[in-house]
Structure formats: structure tokens, C-alpha cells
Coordinates of C-alpha atoms and ligand atoms in Angstrom, one line a residue:
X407 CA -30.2 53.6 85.1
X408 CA -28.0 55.1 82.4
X409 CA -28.3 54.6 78.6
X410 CA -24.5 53.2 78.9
X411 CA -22.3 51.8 81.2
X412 CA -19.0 50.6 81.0
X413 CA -18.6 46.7 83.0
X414 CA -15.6 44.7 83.5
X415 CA -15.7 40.9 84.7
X416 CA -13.6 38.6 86.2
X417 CA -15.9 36.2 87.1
X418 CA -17.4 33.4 84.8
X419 CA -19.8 34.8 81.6
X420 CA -23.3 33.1 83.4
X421 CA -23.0 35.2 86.5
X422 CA -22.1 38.7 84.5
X423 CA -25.9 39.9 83.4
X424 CA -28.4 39.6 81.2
X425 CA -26.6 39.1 77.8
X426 CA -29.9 41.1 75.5
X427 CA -28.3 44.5 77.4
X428 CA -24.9 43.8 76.2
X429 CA -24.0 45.6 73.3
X430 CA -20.3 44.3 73.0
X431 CA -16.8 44.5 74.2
X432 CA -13.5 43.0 74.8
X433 CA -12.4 39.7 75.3
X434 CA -8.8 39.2 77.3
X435 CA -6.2 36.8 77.7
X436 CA -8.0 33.3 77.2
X437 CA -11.1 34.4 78.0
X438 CA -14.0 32.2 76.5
X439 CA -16.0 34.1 73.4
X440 CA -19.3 35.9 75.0
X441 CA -22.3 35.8 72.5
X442 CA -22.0 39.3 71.8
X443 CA -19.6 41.2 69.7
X444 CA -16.2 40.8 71.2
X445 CA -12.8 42.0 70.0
X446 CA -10.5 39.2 71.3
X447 CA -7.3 40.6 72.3
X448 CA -4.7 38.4 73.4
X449 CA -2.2 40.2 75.8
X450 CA -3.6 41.5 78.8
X451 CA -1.2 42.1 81.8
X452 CA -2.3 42.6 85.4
X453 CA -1.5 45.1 87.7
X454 CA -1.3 42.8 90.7
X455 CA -0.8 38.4 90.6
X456 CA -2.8 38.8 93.5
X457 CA -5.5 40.2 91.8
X458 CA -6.0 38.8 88.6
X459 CA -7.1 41.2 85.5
X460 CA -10.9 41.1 84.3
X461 CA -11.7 38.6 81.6
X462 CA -13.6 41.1 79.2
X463 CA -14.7 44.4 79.5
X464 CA -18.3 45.5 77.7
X465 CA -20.7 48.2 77.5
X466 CA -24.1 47.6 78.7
X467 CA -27.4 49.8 77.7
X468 CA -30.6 50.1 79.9
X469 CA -32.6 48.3 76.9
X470 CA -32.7 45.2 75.1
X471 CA -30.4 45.3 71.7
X472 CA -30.9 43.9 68.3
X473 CA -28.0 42.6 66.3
X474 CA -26.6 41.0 62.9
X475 CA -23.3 40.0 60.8
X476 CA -23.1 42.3 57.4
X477 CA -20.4 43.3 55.6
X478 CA -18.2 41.0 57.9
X479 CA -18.8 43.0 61.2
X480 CA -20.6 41.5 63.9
X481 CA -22.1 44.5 65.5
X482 CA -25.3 44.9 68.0
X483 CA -26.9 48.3 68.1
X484 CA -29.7 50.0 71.3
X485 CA -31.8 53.1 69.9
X486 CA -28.9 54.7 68.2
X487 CA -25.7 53.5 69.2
X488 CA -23.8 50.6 67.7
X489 CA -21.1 48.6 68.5
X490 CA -19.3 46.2 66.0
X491 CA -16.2 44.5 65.2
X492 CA -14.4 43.4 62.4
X493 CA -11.7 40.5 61.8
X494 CA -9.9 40.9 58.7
X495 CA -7.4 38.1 57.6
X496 CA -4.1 40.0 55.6
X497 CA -3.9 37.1 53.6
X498 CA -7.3 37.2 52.1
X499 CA -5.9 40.6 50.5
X500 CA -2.8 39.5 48.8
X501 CA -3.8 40.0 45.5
X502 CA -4.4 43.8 46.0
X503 CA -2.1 46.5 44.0
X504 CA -1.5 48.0 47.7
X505 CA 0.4 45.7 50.4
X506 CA -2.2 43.4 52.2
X507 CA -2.3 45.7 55.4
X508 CA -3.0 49.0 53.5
X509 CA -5.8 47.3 51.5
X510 CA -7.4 45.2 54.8
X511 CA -7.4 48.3 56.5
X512 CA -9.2 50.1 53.3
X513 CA -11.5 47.3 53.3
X514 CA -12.8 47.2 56.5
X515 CA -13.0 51.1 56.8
X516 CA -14.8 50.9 53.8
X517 CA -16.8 48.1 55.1
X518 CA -17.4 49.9 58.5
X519 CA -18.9 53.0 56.6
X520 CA -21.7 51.2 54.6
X521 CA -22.8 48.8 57.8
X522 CA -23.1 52.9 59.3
X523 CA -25.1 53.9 56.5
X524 CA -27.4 50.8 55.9
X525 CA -28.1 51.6 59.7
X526 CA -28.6 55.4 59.7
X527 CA -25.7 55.6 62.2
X528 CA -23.4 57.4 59.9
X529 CA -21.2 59.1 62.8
X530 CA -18.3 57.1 64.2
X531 CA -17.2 58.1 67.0
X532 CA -14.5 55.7 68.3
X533 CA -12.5 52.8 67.1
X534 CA -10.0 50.1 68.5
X535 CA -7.0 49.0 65.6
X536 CA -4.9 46.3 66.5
X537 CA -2.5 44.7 63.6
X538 CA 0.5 42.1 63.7
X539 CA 3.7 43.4 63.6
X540 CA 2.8 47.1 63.5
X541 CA 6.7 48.3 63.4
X542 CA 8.2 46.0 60.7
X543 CA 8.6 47.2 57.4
X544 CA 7.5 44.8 54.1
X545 CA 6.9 46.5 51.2
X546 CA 9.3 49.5 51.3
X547 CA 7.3 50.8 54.4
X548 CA 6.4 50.3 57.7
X549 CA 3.2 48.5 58.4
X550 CA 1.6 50.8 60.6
X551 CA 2.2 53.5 57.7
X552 CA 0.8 51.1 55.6
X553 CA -2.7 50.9 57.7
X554 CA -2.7 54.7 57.8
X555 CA -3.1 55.0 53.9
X556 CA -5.8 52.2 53.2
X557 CA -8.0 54.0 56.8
X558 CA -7.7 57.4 55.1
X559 CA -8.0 56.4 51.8
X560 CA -11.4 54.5 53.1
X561 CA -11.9 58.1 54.8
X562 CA -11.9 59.9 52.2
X563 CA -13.8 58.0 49.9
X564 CA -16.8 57.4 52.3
X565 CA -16.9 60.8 54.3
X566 CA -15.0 63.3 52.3
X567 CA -12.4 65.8 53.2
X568 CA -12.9 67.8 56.3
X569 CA -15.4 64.7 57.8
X570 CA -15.3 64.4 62.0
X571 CA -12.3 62.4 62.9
X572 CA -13.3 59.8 65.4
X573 CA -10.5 59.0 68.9
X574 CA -8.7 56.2 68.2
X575 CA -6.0 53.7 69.1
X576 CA -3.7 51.4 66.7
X577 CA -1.5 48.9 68.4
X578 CA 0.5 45.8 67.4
X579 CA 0.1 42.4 68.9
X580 CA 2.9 39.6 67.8
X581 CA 0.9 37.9 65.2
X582 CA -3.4 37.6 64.3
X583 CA -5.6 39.2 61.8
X584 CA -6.4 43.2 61.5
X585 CA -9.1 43.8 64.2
X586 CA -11.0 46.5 64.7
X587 CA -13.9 48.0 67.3
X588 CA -15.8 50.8 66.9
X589 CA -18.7 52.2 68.4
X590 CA -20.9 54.7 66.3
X591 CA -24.4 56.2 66.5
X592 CA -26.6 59.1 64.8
X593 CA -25.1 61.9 66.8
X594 CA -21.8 63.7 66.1
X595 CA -19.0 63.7 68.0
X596 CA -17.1 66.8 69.5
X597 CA -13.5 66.3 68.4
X598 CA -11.1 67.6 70.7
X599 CA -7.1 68.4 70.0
X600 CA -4.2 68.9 72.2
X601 CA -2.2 72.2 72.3
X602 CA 1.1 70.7 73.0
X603 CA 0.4 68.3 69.9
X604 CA 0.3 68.6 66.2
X605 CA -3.5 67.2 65.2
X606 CA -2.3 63.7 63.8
X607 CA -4.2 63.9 61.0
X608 CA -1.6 66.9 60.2
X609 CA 1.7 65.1 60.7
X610 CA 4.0 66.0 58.5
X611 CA 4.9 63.5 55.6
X612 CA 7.9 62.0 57.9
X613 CA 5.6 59.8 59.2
X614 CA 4.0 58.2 56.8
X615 CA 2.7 59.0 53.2
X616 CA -0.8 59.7 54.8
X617 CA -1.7 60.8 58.1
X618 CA -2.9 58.9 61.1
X619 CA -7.0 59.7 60.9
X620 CA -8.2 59.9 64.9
X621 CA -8.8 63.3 66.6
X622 CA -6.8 63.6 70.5
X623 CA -10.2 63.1 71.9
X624 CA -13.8 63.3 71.1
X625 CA -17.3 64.1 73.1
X626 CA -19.9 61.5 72.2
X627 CA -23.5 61.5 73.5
X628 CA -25.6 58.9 73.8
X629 CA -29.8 59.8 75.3
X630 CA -29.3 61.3 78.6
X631 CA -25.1 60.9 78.7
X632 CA -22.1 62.5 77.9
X633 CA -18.6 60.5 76.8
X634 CA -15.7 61.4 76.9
X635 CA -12.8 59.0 75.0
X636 CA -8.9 60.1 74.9
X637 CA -7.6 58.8 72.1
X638 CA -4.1 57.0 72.5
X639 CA -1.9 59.4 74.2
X640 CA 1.9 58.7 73.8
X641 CA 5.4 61.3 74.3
X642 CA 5.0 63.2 71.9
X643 CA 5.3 67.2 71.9
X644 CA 4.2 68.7 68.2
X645 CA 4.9 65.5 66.3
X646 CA 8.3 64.6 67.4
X647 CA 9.2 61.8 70.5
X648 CA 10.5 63.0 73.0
X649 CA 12.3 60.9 76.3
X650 CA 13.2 58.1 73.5
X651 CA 14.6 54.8 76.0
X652 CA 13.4 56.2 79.0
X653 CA 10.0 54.7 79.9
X654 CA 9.3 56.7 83.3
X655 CA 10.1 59.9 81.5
X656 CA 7.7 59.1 78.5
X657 CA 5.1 57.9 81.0
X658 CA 5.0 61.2 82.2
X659 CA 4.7 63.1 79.4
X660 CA 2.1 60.8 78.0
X661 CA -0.1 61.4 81.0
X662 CA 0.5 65.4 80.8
X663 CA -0.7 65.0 77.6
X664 CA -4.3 63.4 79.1
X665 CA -4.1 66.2 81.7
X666 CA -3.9 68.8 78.9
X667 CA -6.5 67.3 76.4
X668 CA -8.7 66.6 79.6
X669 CA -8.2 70.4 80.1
X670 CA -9.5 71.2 76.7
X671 CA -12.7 68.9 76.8
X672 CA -13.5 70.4 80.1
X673 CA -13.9 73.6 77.9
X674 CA -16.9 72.7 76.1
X675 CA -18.1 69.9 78.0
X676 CA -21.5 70.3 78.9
X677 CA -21.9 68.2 81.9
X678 CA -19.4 69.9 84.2
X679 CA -15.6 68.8 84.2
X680 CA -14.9 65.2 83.9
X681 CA -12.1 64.2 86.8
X682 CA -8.7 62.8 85.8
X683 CA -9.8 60.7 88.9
X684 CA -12.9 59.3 87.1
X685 CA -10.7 58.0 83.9
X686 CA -11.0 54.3 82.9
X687 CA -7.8 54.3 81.8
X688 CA -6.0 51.7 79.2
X689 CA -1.5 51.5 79.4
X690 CA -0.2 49.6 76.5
X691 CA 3.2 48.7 77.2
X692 CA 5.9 47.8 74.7
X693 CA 7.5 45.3 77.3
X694 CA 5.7 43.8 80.4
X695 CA 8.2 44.4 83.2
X696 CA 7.7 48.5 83.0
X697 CA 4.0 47.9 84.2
X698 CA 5.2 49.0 88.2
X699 CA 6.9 51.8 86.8
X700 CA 3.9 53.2 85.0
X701 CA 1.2 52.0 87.4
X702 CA 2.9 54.5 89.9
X703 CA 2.9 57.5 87.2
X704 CA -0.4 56.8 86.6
X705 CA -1.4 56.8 90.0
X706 CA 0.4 59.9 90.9
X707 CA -0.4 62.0 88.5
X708 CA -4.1 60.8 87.7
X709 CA -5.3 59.9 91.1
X710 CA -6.8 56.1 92.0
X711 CA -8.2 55.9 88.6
X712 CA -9.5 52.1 86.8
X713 CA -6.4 51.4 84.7
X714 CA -5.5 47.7 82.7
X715 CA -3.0 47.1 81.3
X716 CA -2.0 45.3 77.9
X717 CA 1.1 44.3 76.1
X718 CA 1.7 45.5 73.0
X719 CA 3.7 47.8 70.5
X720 CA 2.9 51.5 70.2
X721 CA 2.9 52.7 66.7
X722 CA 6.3 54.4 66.5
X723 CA 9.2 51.8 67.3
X724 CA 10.6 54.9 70.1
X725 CA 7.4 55.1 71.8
X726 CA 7.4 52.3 75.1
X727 CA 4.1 53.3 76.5
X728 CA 0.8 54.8 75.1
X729 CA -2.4 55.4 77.4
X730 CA -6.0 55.6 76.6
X731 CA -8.8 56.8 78.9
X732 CA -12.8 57.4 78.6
X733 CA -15.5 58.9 81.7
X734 CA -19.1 59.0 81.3
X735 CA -21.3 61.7 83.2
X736 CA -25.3 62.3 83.4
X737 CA -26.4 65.4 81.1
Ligands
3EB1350 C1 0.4 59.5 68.2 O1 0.0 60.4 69.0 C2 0.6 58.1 68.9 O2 -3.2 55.7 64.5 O3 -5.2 55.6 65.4 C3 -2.3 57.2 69.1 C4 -3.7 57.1 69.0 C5 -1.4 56.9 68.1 C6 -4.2 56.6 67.8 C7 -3.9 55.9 65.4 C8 -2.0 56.5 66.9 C9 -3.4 56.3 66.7 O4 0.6 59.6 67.0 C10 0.0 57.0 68.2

């Protein structure tokens, strides 16, 4: 059996498995809480009424894991990997010089980073950042520009300049506290970029006083395993939008965009190309009735691939649709 493995669940928690091999997950829709770390996210879609969406989706490892709650993170850990998630409330920061979101977002970087430390996993390798309103502006900026300071401020003051950039995601749901995911362990990551893109963590100051910190992709490897996770992958050519209002067209580009940075970790991957057919793929759609049009993108240009999809709002307000994928392959 592998180290990790990726489950999803539509039945009832009882009949999923044994929940000491769980190291945590996702929770969607109303799903009830599982007793290991779950990131609750509210807005799942499904491709089909017929067949209803999974309930949660978790990572399982072929040993038993030990857990905790420190520095606000419930988090459950297997030989060297870990798994946590964070909850922040804005409101709890509103007596911070910075705008609540900026300082949450500092906090719970900051907050991520010792847990890593104090557990000799000091190498993040991905993490999941959803926020309320992500596109409105308060405070003379808007709110996801706001995250992106306190994260790289948090950044820079635990890892330096120059550190590995985990892949990432940032979404906004209608309304809820700053949540975050991550998974971590002792090795580093491979980062990966896209040619077609400008590394996010170089945009230019037009979007936003500091850069978005996440790498296009990264290679992760657990004992025996090689991961690969694609960072959120919108329209976007160099650093502008392109195909703004039409959603078929940004789809598209979105998923050329996989096909390119799939391209590049195929490179340097050392367990023989991952497939685009073999993606566990993730759409995010700004509005819920453009799910045929993108589930037939995806399938075209991907192949039969695992895709769910979740309504929410991509971090620019011209961006309809944003796509994550991951694969996992014996070393
Ligand atoms: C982009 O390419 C689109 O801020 O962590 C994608 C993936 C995006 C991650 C993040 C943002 C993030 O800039 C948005």
C-alpha cells in the first residue's frame, strides 16, 4: 500500500475507514465534521443531480497518525508529513494597525511556521486559502491584496527571502472566517513555473502592493511517492487576463496553462510523466450555471480525469474559472 492516498466519500463517515489512517481533509456542502482535521468548505457543486458530489475528500497514510491543536491549527502528522488547518475569525484582529484580513492572514502564516518548526517539518509544500469576500475593497484595497501582504509578510519573516514557495490556491466564499489547509513535511518541494506565466510571486505592483506567494506547481515526496500539486491555474498569459466575460474561452486557456506546467514537471519528475488523464482536478467557478460548459473543456482537453467542482470567486474580479489538479505515482 502507498504512504498516501487521496479518498473521496459519498457515503456516511462510519462506513469510510479506519479514522487513525486519516490524516485530514475536506469537508463539503453540509457534510457532518469527521474527527480529523477538516477544512469545511461550504459550496460544493456537482457535476451531475444524478450523481451527487462526495461529502469530503481526505488523504489517508498506510500507518496510524498522531495528532494535536497548537497554535490554533488542528493538524495530524504520519512519519513526516502533516496535515493541519487553521480557522481564523477577522474580527478577532480588528485592533491590528493592518486591515483585519492582512493581519489574520499574517497571523496564521505566522502561526503555521512555528507549528512546522516545533514539529521538525519546516517545508510547506501546499496550502488551501479561502476568505469572505475576496474581491471587495475596505480599507483603500482589495481584500485579496490585502491577504497577499500579511502571507508574505509572514513569509518573509519566518523563511527569509528566496525560501521554496509552496502551490497554492486563494478563493472567496460569500461570508466565514479566513481558512487555511496545508500539508507540510521534512522534505522540500520542487517548485515548478509556467513559461507562458509571470512567477506570481513576481507580478508587477499592479496587482497588489506585495506579490501573491505560491509557485505554478510544486513536486512533493512523501517515503516511496512522488506528488505532484498544480497550483490554481486561471487565464492568464504573463500577468495580464486575457478572454475577460468569456468563460469557455478562459476555460481553455486555464487548462493550457495545466498542459504547459504539466509539461515542465514532466521535466524533472522522477517517476516517469504524470498523465493529464491521471489529474484529480478541482474547477472553482465564479457562477454555478457555467459548470456544463467547463466540465466539457475539461474533459476534452484533459481526458476522463476526477474533477469537483466548487462555487466560488477567483482572486481577480475578471477571472470566471480557476482550476487546480494533483497525481501521485510510485518512486
Ligand atoms: C493567478 O495565477 C491566479 O494567491 O495563492 C492562483 C493560485 C491564484 C494561487 C494564491 C492565486 C493563488 O494569479 C490566482
Amino acid at each position: 500500500m502507498s504512504f498516501l492516498s487521496f479518498q473521496t466519500a459519498t457515503q456516511a463517515l462510519r462506513a469510510v475507514c479506519d479514522s487513525a489512517s486519516v490524516l485530514g481533509g475536506i469537508r463539503l456542502g453540509t457534510a457532518t465534521p469527521a474527527e480529523w482535521p477538516e477544512q469545511a468548505l461550504p459550496a460544493v457543486l456537482s457535476a451531475s443531480s444524478a450523481q451527487p458530489g462526495p461529502l469530503r475528500e481526505f488523504w489517508r497514510v498506510s500507518q496510524p497518525c498522531i495528532g494535536g491543536h497548537d497554535e490554533g491549527i488542528a493538524w495530524r502528522r504520519a512519519g513526516d508529513l502533516l496535515y493541519g488547518v487553521i480557522e481564523l475569525d477577522e474580527a478577532d484582529f480588528a485592533d491590528a494597525s493592518a486591515s483585519p484580513l492582512q493581519a489574520a492572514a499574517e497571523a496564521a502564516y505566522r502561526r503555521i511556521f512555528r507549528l512546522l518548526d516545533a514539529q521538525g517539518l519546516p517545508e510547506l509544500w501546499r496550502a488551501w486559502n479561502y476568505m469572505a469576500a475576496i474581491n471587495s475593497e475596505t480599507h483603500g484595497l482589495e481584500r485579496y491584496r490585502q491577504f497577499n501582504i500579511g502571507r508574505q509578510n509572514a513569509f518573509d519573516a519566518a523563511r527569509g527571502a528566496g525560501c521554496r514557495i509552496p502551490a497554492a490556491c486563494a478563493l472567496g466564499l460569500v461570508d466565514g472566517p479566513l481558512l487555511i489547509a496545508f500539508m507540510a513535511g521534512k522534505e522540500a518541494i520542487v517548485p515548478v513555473e509556467n513559461p507562458r506565466q509571470v512567477s506570481a510571486y513576481r507580478y508587477p505592483e499592479d496587482y497588489g502592493p506585495r506579490s501573491p506567494t505560491f509557485s505554478r506547481a510544486a513536486l512533493a515526496y512523501p517515503p516511496g511517492q512522488e506528488v505532484l500539486f498544480i497550483s490554481g491555474t486561471a487565464s492568464i498569459v504573463g500577468h495580464h487576463t486575457v478572454h475577460v466575460g468569456d468563460v469557455a474561452a478562459q476555460t481553455r486557456e486555464s487548462l493550457l496553462n495545466i498542459l504547459v506546467v504539466l509539461d515542465e514537471a514532466n521535466r524533472i519528475a522522477r517517476t516517469g510523466p504524470f498523465r493529464s488523464e491521471a489529474l484529480i482536478c478541482r474547477a472553482y467557478l465564479r457562477d454555478a450555471v457555467d459548470l456544463p460548459v467547463v466540465d466539457a473543456l475539461v474533459r476534452e482537453m484533459l481526458g476522463e480525469v476526477e474533477v469537483s467542482y466548487v462555487e466560488a470567486d477567483v482572486c481577480r474580479a475578471d477571472l470566471l474559472v480557476e482550476i487546480e489538479a494533483m497525481a501521485l505515482q510510485a518512486r
